[in-house]
């Protein structure tokens, strides 16, 4: 394993020191491992807190700033943050209008956020929670922990963040967040596994000519294994999996997300195929994002995330945003 | 069983987790996300520091502090689940300074109830419940049959280990392994494996 680290044990805190040094727009609380907006909470604005295991950068800390999150709590690599951390973040962003927790649907994240919401409530902060579960690879949810939260997390953070910026009340911000989740679907494909620094070796094995279909974002193996093919075929597998669950139609937002180790040129190759195939299926891609946004360390592969837009969602997507990893319109 | 006994238990767990750290992480890599051993090692190291900083005076207080520290430090699903298990057990012990085998059995039952409530897992879902529930049942049977404390702990440790091994052919229905569906079959559940270590450590503490 070759990794640019000083040691696996200090990975998260070393990276947070780097974020603090690189982005004066952020205030990084190193002791509690919370990334805040430097300017602090705005009275009357709903605060947005998200968090999850590290290793998905820029998610979530890279999305702290105007028009998006108020704070992010990175846990250890692929391990959810702890309640203490989340409570610090929640209290720290409360401007008196309550706080929205944006939680990816994984057992650990759900349990820790639940505990934090309860503790924050005890301290007088009103908390609403939205669970993101957009991943169509997990079916049969009666017999699983339910669909995972993946790419749609970025859509929820961006769109709910834009609405919160207008001074909308907590119930409204939570409603739009849930609506984005309901209208979003994702499917991911890995060409390689990833290597968690503390474990020192790849999370699973994949042959030279094999790909893993229906992956999550924690280096866990996916739904099935298939033979490597052309980008066009693989793109179609991903779009078909999404279309089987929610037929594409109308104006659509698409993210072609790299898993961390994929060259951008390949992501554009896949995006061209995804866009054409969605058009063939009757949807129009009117907004898009291509790049590494919700990653899985050094994994090669991609994830397609779609969201069936409405007029309101498009307006909120277009609203100004200024964060380390996403910025436009300001 | 007094406070020293339970402190010895936690020490035994800490060394068992450290020794088994890579094995637990490998089990987790097969059907989860390759961090179970690392997380528990980090958690119990923090528990050792917390107990040294403010040594609790009763078994109950010691276990509640253990659980609270795990919740605060571990993260993931195992932090809240193990944390709740130790806290519930500690709360069941109340202010008592000496714990009888029957009280220990009631404490393990309370731990099991807490884990079930939080994780909504049943036996057979391929989770830590598959080791914890047989251990609780074996302990309660041993107490009912009037076995000596060492024998009762032996029975609990054996039942937990067998329960963990019996997760190999199961398909996971809870937790991250459930995403794999049928592909989770053929692997031991890491949470059940670490629960077996916890009960093995209880037996080790008794034979100290």
Short mmCIF file of C-alpha atoms in Angstrom, two decimals:
data_model
loop_
_atom_site.label_atom_id
_atom_site.label_comp_id
_atom_site.label_asym_id
_atom_site.label_seq_id
_atom_site.Cartn_x
_atom_site.Cartn_y
_atom_site.Cartn_z
CA UNK A 1 0.00 0.00 0.00
CA UNK A 2 1.30 3.43 -0.95
CA UNK A 3 -0.67 6.26 0.65
CA UNK A 4 0.19 9.90 1.29
CA UNK A 5 -0.32 9.72 5.02
CA UNK A 6 1.69 10.39 8.17
CA UNK A 7 0.03 7.41 9.77
CA UNK A 8 -3.37 5.74 9.47
CA UNK A 9 -4.28 6.82 13.01
CA UNK A 10 -3.95 10.55 12.33
CA UNK A 11 -5.37 10.51 8.79
CA UNK A 12 -8.64 12.31 9.51
CA UNK A 13 -7.18 14.99 11.77
CA UNK A 14 -4.23 15.59 9.43
CA UNK A 15 -6.65 16.09 6.53
CA UNK A 16 -8.79 18.45 8.63
CA UNK A 17 -5.70 20.56 9.36
CA UNK A 18 -5.17 20.74 5.63
CA UNK A 19 -8.75 21.84 5.01
CA UNK A 20 -8.44 24.51 7.65
CA UNK A 21 -5.22 25.80 6.07
CA UNK A 22 -6.63 25.71 2.53
CA UNK A 23 -10.05 27.25 3.14
CA UNK A 24 -10.34 30.41 5.25
CA UNK A 25 -14.11 30.29 4.61
CA UNK A 26 -14.23 27.32 7.02
CA UNK A 27 -13.72 27.10 10.76
CA UNK A 28 -12.39 23.67 11.63
CA UNK A 29 -12.91 22.49 15.19
CA UNK A 30 -10.07 19.96 15.37
CA UNK A 31 -10.87 18.81 18.89
CA UNK A 32 -14.42 17.74 18.02
CA UNK A 33 -13.75 17.05 14.34
CA UNK A 34 -16.43 19.42 13.05
CA UNK A 35 -16.14 21.69 10.00
CA UNK A 36 -18.22 24.90 10.32
CA UNK A 37 -18.76 27.94 8.12
CA UNK A 38 -16.31 30.55 9.41
CA UNK A 39 -19.04 33.18 9.83
CA UNK A 40 -21.11 31.08 12.25
CA UNK A 41 -24.87 30.67 12.34
CA UNK A 42 -27.18 33.31 10.85
CA UNK A 43 -30.09 34.15 13.15
CA UNK A 44 -33.37 32.82 11.77
CA UNK A 45 -31.76 30.52 9.21
CA UNK A 46 -32.25 26.75 9.47
CA UNK A 47 -28.90 25.06 10.03
CA UNK A 48 -27.89 22.09 7.90
CA UNK A 49 -25.67 19.40 9.39
CA UNK A 50 -24.46 16.32 7.64
CA UNK A 51 -21.74 13.83 8.31
CA UNK A 52 -20.58 10.33 7.78
CA UNK A 53 -17.46 8.28 7.49
CA UNK A 54 -14.40 9.89 5.94
CA UNK A 55 -13.09 8.62 2.62
CA UNK A 56 -15.90 10.17 0.51
CA UNK A 57 -14.26 13.55 0.01
CA UNK A 58 -15.27 16.15 -0.95
CA UNK A 59 -18.50 14.87 0.72
CA UNK A 60 -19.36 16.26 3.31
CA UNK A 61 -16.88 18.88 4.55
CA UNK A 62 -16.22 20.15 1.01
CA UNK A 63 -19.86 21.20 0.83
CA UNK A 64 -19.84 23.50 3.86
CA UNK A 65 -20.51 27.09 2.88
CA UNK A 66 -23.06 29.52 1.52
CA UNK A 67 -26.02 27.77 -0.10
CA UNK A 68 -25.19 24.34 1.21
CA UNK A 69 -24.18 22.89 4.62
CA UNK A 70 -23.56 24.80 7.84
CA UNK A 71 -21.44 22.05 9.36
CA UNK A 72 -20.07 18.62 8.53
CA UNK A 73 -18.88 15.88 10.87
CA UNK A 74 -16.31 13.50 9.43
CA UNK A 75 -15.97 10.16 11.20
CA UNK A 76 -13.05 7.79 10.87
CA UNK A 77 -12.66 6.31 7.38
CA UNK A 78 -15.98 4.66 6.43
CA UNK A 79 -17.17 4.90 10.05
CA UNK A 80 -20.02 7.18 11.04
CA UNK A 81 -19.30 10.13 13.31
CA UNK A 82 -20.08 9.83 17.02
CA UNK A 83 -23.01 11.51 18.81
CA UNK A 84 -20.79 14.00 20.72
CA UNK A 85 -19.44 15.35 17.47
CA UNK A 86 -22.89 15.67 15.94
CA UNK A 87 -24.28 17.44 19.01
CA UNK A 88 -21.40 19.97 18.89
CA UNK A 89 -22.18 20.61 15.24
CA UNK A 90 -25.92 20.88 15.82
CA UNK A 91 -25.58 23.37 18.67
CA UNK A 92 -22.93 25.25 16.76
CA UNK A 93 -25.12 25.95 13.71
CA UNK A 94 -28.43 26.65 15.43
CA UNK A 95 -29.57 30.15 14.59
CA UNK A 96 -32.82 29.66 16.47
CA UNK A 97 -34.75 28.22 13.52
CA UNK A 98 -33.82 24.59 14.12
CA UNK A 99 -31.40 22.23 12.44
CA UNK A 100 -31.81 19.68 9.64
CA UNK A 101 -29.76 16.48 9.87
CA UNK A 102 -29.01 14.97 6.47
CA UNK A 103 -28.27 11.29 7.06
CA UNK A 104 -27.22 8.63 4.59
CA UNK A 105 -29.10 5.42 5.24
CA UNK A 106 -26.50 3.17 6.84
CA UNK A 107 -27.11 1.48 10.18
CA UNK A 108 -24.21 3.25 11.89
CA UNK A 109 -25.06 6.71 10.60
CA UNK A 110 -28.72 6.30 11.48
CA UNK A 111 -28.00 5.14 15.04
CA UNK A 112 -25.47 7.88 15.80
CA UNK A 113 -27.60 10.66 14.29
CA UNK A 114 -30.67 9.38 16.20
CA UNK A 115 -28.77 9.60 19.47
CA UNK A 116 -27.47 13.05 18.57
CA UNK A 117 -30.93 14.34 17.63
CA UNK A 118 -32.25 13.18 20.98
CA UNK A 119 -29.38 14.77 22.92
CA UNK A 120 -29.67 18.03 20.94
CA UNK A 121 -33.40 18.06 21.63
CA UNK A 122 -32.62 17.77 25.35
CA UNK A 123 -30.49 20.89 24.97
CA UNK A 124 -33.32 22.79 23.33
CA UNK A 125 -32.39 22.59 19.64
CA UNK A 126 -35.20 21.54 17.32
CA UNK A 127 -33.93 18.87 14.93
CA UNK A 128 -35.56 17.36 11.84
CA UNK A 129 -33.96 14.45 10.00
CA UNK A 130 -33.97 13.45 6.36
CA UNK A 131 -32.72 9.99 5.41
CA UNK A 132 -31.12 9.68 2.00
CA UNK A 133 -31.67 6.25 0.37
CA UNK A 134 -31.28 6.59 -3.37
CA UNK A 135 -29.27 3.50 -4.25
CA UNK A 136 -31.29 1.15 -6.45
CA UNK A 137 -28.76 -1.68 -6.18
CA UNK A 138 -30.24 -2.70 -2.86
CA UNK A 139 -33.62 -4.27 -3.49
CA UNK A 140 -35.78 -6.29 -1.22
CA UNK A 141 -35.55 -3.82 1.58
CA UNK A 142 -37.53 -5.99 4.02
CA UNK A 143 -34.50 -8.25 4.20
CA UNK A 144 -31.78 -5.65 4.21
CA UNK A 145 -30.95 -2.54 6.17
CA UNK A 146 -32.71 -0.70 3.33
CA UNK A 147 -31.39 1.25 0.39
CA UNK A 148 -28.13 3.05 0.92
CA UNK A 149 -27.63 6.77 0.76
CA UNK A 150 -25.15 7.67 -1.98
CA UNK A 151 -24.97 10.31 -4.74
CA UNK A 152 -28.32 11.95 -3.99
CA UNK A 153 -26.82 13.21 -0.73
CA UNK A 154 -25.13 15.97 -2.74
CA UNK A 155 -28.43 16.93 -4.41
CA UNK A 156 -30.21 17.02 -1.04
CA UNK A 157 -27.47 19.13 0.54
CA UNK A 158 -27.40 21.58 -2.38
CA UNK A 159 -31.15 22.01 -2.84
CA UNK A 160 -32.15 22.04 0.84
CA UNK A 161 -29.21 24.36 1.49
CA UNK A 162 -30.47 26.81 -1.13
CA UNK A 163 -33.95 26.84 0.38
CA UNK A 164 -32.58 27.30 3.90
CA UNK A 165 -30.61 30.32 2.65
CA UNK A 166 -33.94 32.06 1.80
CA UNK A 167 -35.02 31.87 5.45
CA UNK A 168 -37.58 29.10 4.91
CA UNK A 169 -38.75 27.33 8.07
CA UNK A 170 -37.41 23.92 9.17
CA UNK A 171 -40.51 21.98 8.05
CA UNK A 172 -40.22 23.44 4.53
CA UNK A 173 -36.49 22.72 4.27
CA UNK A 174 -37.11 19.15 5.46
CA UNK A 175 -39.94 18.74 2.96
CA UNK A 176 -37.83 19.80 -0.03
CA UNK A 177 -34.96 17.60 1.18
CA UNK A 178 -37.27 14.57 1.26
CA UNK A 179 -38.71 15.46 -2.12
CA UNK A 180 -35.21 15.54 -3.68
CA UNK A 181 -34.47 12.14 -2.16
CA UNK A 182 -37.71 10.65 -3.44
CA UNK A 183 -37.03 11.91 -6.94
CA UNK A 184 -33.41 10.68 -7.01
CA UNK A 185 -31.88 7.30 -7.88
CA UNK A 186 -28.29 6.04 -8.06
CA UNK A 187 -26.35 3.07 -9.34
CA UNK A 188 -22.59 2.54 -9.01
CA UNK A 189 -19.99 0.39 -10.74
CA UNK A 190 -16.44 -0.37 -9.57
CA UNK A 191 -13.49 -1.29 -11.75
CA UNK A 192 -11.28 -1.76 -8.69
CA UNK A 193 -11.79 -2.03 -4.94
CA UNK A 194 -10.37 0.63 -2.62
CA UNK A 195 -7.81 0.41 0.16
CA UNK A 196 -8.70 1.61 3.66
CA UNK A 197 -5.37 2.90 5.07
CA UNK A 198 -5.90 1.32 8.51
CA UNK A 199 -6.53 -2.07 6.92
CA UNK A 200 -3.68 -1.74 4.42
CA UNK A 201 -5.12 -3.89 1.67
CA UNK A 202 -7.97 -3.75 -0.85
CA UNK A 203 -11.47 -4.27 0.53
CA UNK A 204 -12.26 -7.00 -1.99
CA UNK A 205 -10.63 -8.68 -4.96
CA UNK A 206 -11.54 -8.08 -8.54
CA UNK A 207 -9.90 -9.76 -11.51
CA UNK A 208 -8.27 -7.83 -14.37
CA UNK A 209 -11.35 -8.30 -16.57
CA UNK A 210 -14.07 -8.09 -13.91
CA UNK A 211 -16.24 -5.24 -12.67
CA UNK A 212 -18.46 -5.02 -9.63
CA UNK A 213 -22.03 -3.83 -10.19
CA UNK A 214 -24.24 -2.08 -7.66
CA UNK A 215 -21.54 -0.94 -5.26
CA UNK A 216 -22.07 1.31 -2.30
CA UNK A 217 -19.60 3.99 -1.29
CA UNK A 218 -17.70 2.14 1.45
CA UNK A 219 -15.65 -0.23 -0.66
CA UNK A 220 -18.15 -2.97 0.07
CA UNK A 221 -18.69 -5.42 -2.75
CA UNK A 222 -21.83 -4.91 -4.83
CA UNK A 223 -24.84 -6.80 -6.09
CA UNK A 224 -23.12 -8.85 -8.78
CA UNK A 225 -19.92 -9.29 -10.73
CA UNK A 226 -19.72 -8.90 -14.49
CA UNK A 227 -17.17 -8.93 -17.26
CA UNK A 228 -15.48 -5.66 -18.18
CA UNK A 229 -16.93 -4.20 -21.35
CA UNK A 230 -17.02 -0.94 -23.30
CA UNK A 231 -18.05 2.24 -21.52
CA UNK A 232 -21.28 2.26 -23.53
CA UNK A 233 -22.38 -1.14 -22.23
CA UNK A 234 -21.51 -0.36 -18.63
CA UNK A 235 -23.24 3.03 -18.78
CA UNK A 236 -26.36 1.31 -20.08
CA UNK A 237 -26.30 -1.25 -17.26
CA UNK A 238 -26.31 1.62 -14.73
CA UNK A 239 -29.06 3.59 -16.48
CA UNK A 240 -31.19 0.46 -16.91
CA UNK A 241 -30.92 -0.34 -13.21
CA UNK A 242 -32.17 3.17 -12.42
CA UNK A 243 -34.87 3.07 -15.10
CA UNK A 244 -36.19 -0.27 -13.79
CA UNK A 245 -36.89 1.48 -10.53
CA UNK A 246 -38.01 4.91 -11.71
CA UNK A 247 -38.55 5.35 -15.45
CA UNK A 248 -36.69 8.48 -16.56
CA UNK A 249 -38.85 11.29 -17.91
CA UNK A 250 -38.92 15.03 -18.15
CA UNK A 251 -36.23 17.47 -17.10
CA UNK A 252 -33.50 15.59 -15.27
CA UNK A 253 -30.47 16.46 -13.22
CA UNK A 254 -27.64 13.94 -13.65
CA UNK A 255 -24.43 13.52 -11.73
CA UNK A 256 -21.74 11.33 -13.24
CA UNK A 257 -19.70 10.82 -10.14
CA UNK A 258 -16.21 9.39 -10.05
CA UNK A 259 -15.39 7.05 -7.18
CA UNK A 260 -12.06 8.76 -6.51
CA UNK A 261 -9.57 6.96 -8.75
CA UNK A 262 -11.12 7.43 -12.19
CA UNK A 263 -9.62 9.89 -14.69
CA UNK A 264 -12.02 12.69 -15.61
CA UNK A 265 -11.65 11.87 -19.31
CA UNK A 266 -13.24 8.47 -18.67
CA UNK A 267 -16.06 10.07 -16.67
CA UNK A 268 -16.85 12.26 -19.68
CA UNK A 269 -16.85 9.20 -21.94
CA UNK A 270 -19.42 7.59 -19.64
CA UNK A 271 -21.43 10.79 -19.31
CA UNK A 272 -21.86 11.03 -23.09
CA UNK A 273 -23.32 7.52 -23.09
CA UNK A 274 -25.54 8.17 -20.07
CA UNK A 275 -26.92 11.38 -21.55
CA UNK A 276 -27.66 9.76 -24.93
CA UNK A 277 -29.27 6.71 -23.36
CA UNK A 278 -31.44 8.81 -21.03
CA UNK A 279 -32.56 10.86 -24.07
CA UNK A 280 -33.44 7.64 -25.84
CA UNK A 281 -35.54 6.70 -22.83
CA UNK A 282 -37.44 9.98 -22.91
CA UNK A 283 -35.67 12.14 -20.34
CA UNK A 284 -33.88 15.42 -21.00
CA UNK A 285 -30.71 16.15 -19.10
CA UNK A 286 -31.01 19.84 -18.29
CA UNK A 287 -28.48 20.07 -15.44
CA UNK A 288 -25.39 17.98 -14.89
CA UNK A 289 -22.33 17.51 -12.75
CA UNK A 290 -19.32 15.44 -13.83
CA UNK A 291 -16.46 14.80 -11.43
CA UNK A 292 -15.38 13.23 -8.14
CA UNK A 293 -17.94 14.34 -5.55
CA UNK A 294 -19.00 11.31 -3.49
CA UNK A 295 -15.98 9.07 -3.53
CA UNK A 296 -14.75 5.84 -2.08
CA UNK A 297 -11.07 6.60 -1.43
CA UNK A 298 -8.99 5.39 -4.39
CA UNK A 299 -11.67 3.23 -6.00
CA UNK A 300 -11.93 3.35 -9.78
CA UNK A 301 -15.45 3.42 -11.08
CA UNK A 302 -18.44 5.69 -11.32
CA UNK A 303 -21.92 6.25 -10.06
CA UNK A 304 -24.86 7.68 -11.97
CA UNK A 305 -27.33 9.71 -9.93
CA UNK A 306 -30.48 11.13 -11.46
CA UNK A 307 -33.09 13.50 -10.06
CA UNK A 308 -36.42 14.21 -11.78
CA UNK A 309 -36.56 17.98 -11.49
CA UNK A 310 -39.49 20.29 -10.85
CA UNK A 311 -39.48 24.04 -11.43
CA UNK A 312 -38.78 24.61 -7.75
CA UNK A 313 -35.94 22.09 -7.61
CA UNK A 314 -34.28 23.54 -10.73
CA UNK A 315 -34.43 27.06 -9.27
CA UNK A 316 -32.91 25.87 -6.02
CA UNK A 317 -30.21 23.87 -7.86
CA UNK A 318 -29.30 27.03 -9.81
CA UNK A 319 -29.17 29.23 -6.69
CA UNK A 320 -25.71 30.53 -5.73
CA UNK A 321 -23.42 28.20 -3.86
CA UNK A 322 -19.95 28.84 -2.49
CA UNK A 323 -18.20 25.89 -0.89
CA UNK A 324 -14.72 24.41 -1.35
CA UNK A 325 -16.00 21.77 -3.79
CA UNK A 326 -19.07 23.31 -5.42
CA UNK A 327 -19.42 26.93 -6.38
CA UNK A 328 -21.41 28.95 -8.88
CA UNK A 329 -23.52 32.05 -9.24
CA UNK A 330 -21.88 34.15 -6.57
CA UNK B 1 -18.23 -10.77 41.28
CA UNK B 2 -17.09 -7.31 42.39
CA UNK B 3 -15.86 -4.15 40.67
CA UNK B 4 -12.34 -5.60 40.32
CA UNK B 5 -13.80 -8.60 38.52
CA UNK B 6 -15.58 -6.40 35.98
CA UNK B 7 -12.48 -4.24 35.56
CA UNK B 8 -10.56 -7.44 34.81
CA UNK B 9 -13.26 -8.38 32.29
CA UNK B 10 -12.81 -5.10 30.44
CA UNK B 11 -9.02 -5.59 30.46
CA UNK B 12 -9.45 -9.09 29.04
CA UNK B 13 -11.77 -7.76 26.33
CA UNK B 14 -9.25 -5.06 25.48
CA UNK B 15 -6.43 -7.56 24.99
CA UNK B 16 -8.67 -10.02 23.12
CA UNK B 17 -9.81 -7.25 20.77
CA UNK B 18 -6.24 -6.11 20.24
CA UNK B 19 -5.08 -9.65 19.49
CA UNK B 20 -8.10 -10.31 17.27
CA UNK B 21 -8.13 -6.89 15.63
CA UNK B 22 -6.83 -7.92 12.21
CA UNK B 23 -8.98 -11.05 12.15
CA UNK B 24 -12.14 -9.03 12.93
CA UNK B 25 -11.21 -6.51 10.27
CA UNK B 26 -10.69 -9.30 7.74
CA UNK B 27 -14.12 -10.76 8.54
CA UNK B 28 -15.55 -7.28 8.07
CA UNK B 29 -13.70 -6.80 4.78
CA UNK B 30 -15.43 -9.90 3.41
CA UNK B 31 -18.99 -8.69 4.00
CA UNK B 32 -18.77 -5.16 5.36
CA UNK B 33 -16.35 -2.26 5.26
CA UNK B 34 -13.13 -3.51 6.85
CA UNK B 35 -13.11 -1.47 10.05
CA UNK B 36 -14.63 -3.57 12.85
CA UNK B 37 -11.37 -4.62 14.52
CA UNK B 38 -9.86 -1.15 14.21
CA UNK B 39 -12.97 0.51 15.64
CA UNK B 40 -13.32 -1.79 18.66
CA UNK B 41 -9.59 -1.53 19.38
CA UNK B 42 -9.85 2.27 19.36
CA UNK B 43 -12.99 2.11 21.53
CA UNK B 44 -11.64 -0.20 24.23
CA UNK B 45 -8.37 1.72 24.36
CA UNK B 46 -10.47 4.81 25.12
CA UNK B 47 -12.44 2.82 27.72
CA UNK B 48 -9.18 1.90 29.47
CA UNK B 49 -8.22 5.57 29.61
CA UNK B 50 -11.66 6.62 30.90
CA UNK B 51 -11.66 3.95 33.63
CA UNK B 52 -8.12 4.90 34.69
CA UNK B 53 -9.00 8.59 34.83
CA UNK B 54 -12.00 8.12 37.14
CA UNK B 55 -12.17 4.58 38.53
CA UNK B 56 -15.85 3.75 39.19
CA UNK B 57 -16.83 2.35 42.59
CA UNK B 58 -19.42 -0.26 41.56
CA UNK B 59 -19.76 -2.85 38.78
CA UNK B 60 -22.79 -0.95 37.49
CA UNK B 61 -20.97 2.39 37.28
CA UNK B 62 -18.00 0.71 35.61
CA UNK B 63 -20.12 -0.83 32.89
CA UNK B 64 -22.14 2.35 32.32
CA UNK B 65 -18.91 4.32 31.88
CA UNK B 66 -17.61 1.61 29.54
CA UNK B 67 -20.77 1.82 27.43
CA UNK B 68 -20.90 5.59 27.37
CA UNK B 69 -17.25 5.74 26.27
CA UNK B 70 -17.88 3.26 23.46
CA UNK B 71 -20.84 5.31 22.23
CA UNK B 72 -18.74 8.46 22.34
CA UNK B 73 -15.61 7.06 20.71
CA UNK B 74 -16.34 4.20 18.33
CA UNK B 75 -18.89 5.46 15.80
CA UNK B 76 -20.36 3.15 13.20
CA UNK B 77 -23.07 0.74 14.27
CA UNK B 78 -20.86 -1.12 16.71
CA UNK B 79 -20.33 1.97 18.93
CA UNK B 80 -24.00 2.53 19.78
CA UNK B 81 -24.77 -1.21 19.86
CA UNK B 82 -21.90 -2.30 22.15
CA UNK B 83 -22.26 0.93 24.11
CA UNK B 84 -25.92 0.24 24.74
CA UNK B 85 -25.19 -3.37 25.70
CA UNK B 86 -22.73 -2.33 28.43
CA UNK B 87 -24.88 0.56 29.61
CA UNK B 88 -28.00 -1.60 29.93
CA UNK B 89 -26.04 -4.24 31.82
CA UNK B 90 -24.59 -1.61 34.13
CA UNK B 91 -28.00 -0.06 34.74
CA UNK B 92 -29.44 -3.51 35.56
CA UNK B 93 -26.75 -3.90 38.27
CA UNK B 94 -27.84 -0.70 40.00
CA UNK B 95 -25.80 0.28 43.05
CA UNK B 96 -24.82 -3.30 44.01
CA UNK B 97 -21.15 -3.85 44.88
CA UNK B 98 -21.25 -7.64 44.49
CA UNK B 99 -23.00 -9.31 41.54
CA UNK B 100 -24.35 -12.85 41.80
CA UNK B 101 -24.49 -15.19 38.77
CA UNK B 102 -28.28 -14.65 38.67
CA UNK B 103 -27.77 -10.87 38.58
CA UNK B 104 -25.12 -11.26 35.89
CA UNK B 105 -27.58 -13.30 33.86
CA UNK B 106 -30.24 -10.60 34.29
CA UNK B 107 -27.65 -8.01 33.21
CA UNK B 108 -26.81 -9.93 30.03
CA UNK B 109 -30.54 -10.24 29.31
CA UNK B 110 -30.85 -6.46 29.65
CA UNK B 111 -27.90 -5.99 27.29
CA UNK B 112 -29.54 -8.26 24.74
CA UNK B 113 -32.84 -6.41 25.03
CA UNK B 114 -31.07 -3.08 24.49
CA UNK B 115 -29.21 -4.31 21.41
CA UNK B 116 -32.39 -5.80 19.95
CA UNK B 117 -34.32 -2.60 20.54
CA UNK B 118 -31.69 -0.36 18.95
CA UNK B 119 -30.73 -2.56 16.01
CA UNK B 120 -34.11 -4.26 15.53
CA UNK B 121 -32.26 -7.48 14.72
CA UNK B 122 -33.62 -10.92 15.48
CA UNK B 123 -31.74 -14.18 15.86
CA UNK B 124 -30.75 -15.50 12.45
CA UNK B 125 -30.23 -12.05 10.90
CA UNK B 126 -26.44 -12.64 10.99
CA UNK B 127 -25.56 -9.99 13.57
CA UNK B 128 -24.05 -9.82 17.07
CA UNK B 129 -27.45 -10.98 18.37
CA UNK B 130 -26.62 -14.45 17.04
CA UNK B 131 -23.81 -14.73 19.60
CA UNK B 132 -25.34 -12.61 22.37
CA UNK B 133 -28.71 -14.38 22.53
CA UNK B 134 -27.28 -17.92 22.92
CA UNK B 135 -24.82 -16.63 25.53
CA UNK B 136 -27.68 -15.04 27.49
CA UNK B 137 -29.74 -18.23 27.24
CA UNK B 138 -26.82 -20.46 28.29
CA UNK B 139 -26.07 -18.23 31.26
CA UNK B 140 -29.66 -18.23 32.41
CA UNK B 141 -29.87 -22.03 32.05
CA UNK B 142 -26.64 -22.45 34.01
CA UNK B 143 -27.98 -20.27 36.83
CA UNK B 144 -31.25 -22.19 36.88
CA UNK B 145 -29.38 -25.49 37.03
CA UNK B 146 -27.28 -24.18 39.91
CA UNK B 147 -23.91 -24.46 38.12
CA UNK B 148 -20.84 -22.90 39.74
CA UNK B 149 -20.02 -19.37 38.48
CA UNK B 150 -16.96 -20.57 36.48
CA UNK B 151 -19.10 -23.25 34.84
CA UNK B 152 -21.82 -20.75 34.03
CA UNK B 153 -19.32 -18.39 32.38
CA UNK B 154 -17.80 -21.31 30.50
CA UNK B 155 -21.24 -22.22 29.18
CA UNK B 156 -21.89 -18.62 28.09
CA UNK B 157 -18.53 -18.35 26.32
CA UNK B 158 -19.03 -21.65 24.52
CA UNK B 159 -22.56 -20.69 23.44
CA UNK B 160 -21.37 -17.30 22.12
CA UNK B 161 -18.54 -18.92 20.15
CA UNK B 162 -20.88 -21.54 18.69
CA UNK B 163 -23.43 -18.85 17.88
CA UNK B 164 -20.78 -16.82 16.04
CA UNK B 165 -19.65 -19.85 14.02
CA UNK B 166 -23.28 -20.64 13.19
CA UNK B 167 -23.58 -17.28 11.38
CA UNK B 168 -21.35 -18.58 8.55
CA UNK B 169 -24.14 -20.18 6.47
CA UNK B 170 -26.66 -17.39 7.18
CA UNK B 171 -27.69 -14.62 4.79
CA UNK B 172 -27.45 -11.20 6.43
CA UNK B 173 -30.70 -9.29 6.92
CA UNK B 174 -29.40 -6.38 8.99
CA UNK B 175 -26.41 -4.11 8.85
CA UNK B 176 -24.04 -3.47 6.00
CA UNK B 177 -23.62 -7.15 5.09
CA UNK B 178 -27.31 -7.25 4.15
CA UNK B 179 -26.50 -5.30 0.97
CA UNK B 180 -24.69 -8.35 -0.33
CA UNK B 181 -27.79 -10.54 -0.16
CA UNK B 182 -26.88 -14.17 -0.90
CA UNK B 183 -23.21 -13.21 -1.24
CA UNK B 184 -23.04 -12.73 2.53
CA UNK B 185 -23.43 -16.50 2.94
CA UNK B 186 -20.23 -18.37 3.81
CA UNK B 187 -18.68 -15.69 6.02
CA UNK B 188 -18.72 -15.35 9.80
CA UNK B 189 -20.41 -12.19 11.00
CA UNK B 190 -17.77 -9.84 12.47
CA UNK B 191 -20.16 -8.51 15.16
CA UNK B 192 -21.00 -12.04 16.30
CA UNK B 193 -17.28 -12.87 16.27
CA UNK B 194 -16.42 -9.90 18.50
CA UNK B 195 -19.31 -10.78 20.83
CA UNK B 196 -17.77 -14.25 21.20
CA UNK B 197 -14.49 -12.53 22.19
CA UNK B 198 -16.38 -10.51 24.82
CA UNK B 199 -17.77 -13.68 26.43
CA UNK B 200 -14.45 -15.47 26.09
CA UNK B 201 -12.96 -12.57 28.04
CA UNK B 202 -15.58 -13.03 30.76
CA UNK B 203 -14.44 -16.62 31.20
CA UNK B 204 -10.81 -15.46 31.22
CA UNK B 205 -11.56 -12.87 33.91
CA UNK B 206 -13.10 -15.57 36.11
CA UNK B 207 -10.04 -17.81 35.84
CA UNK B 208 -7.61 -15.04 36.74
#
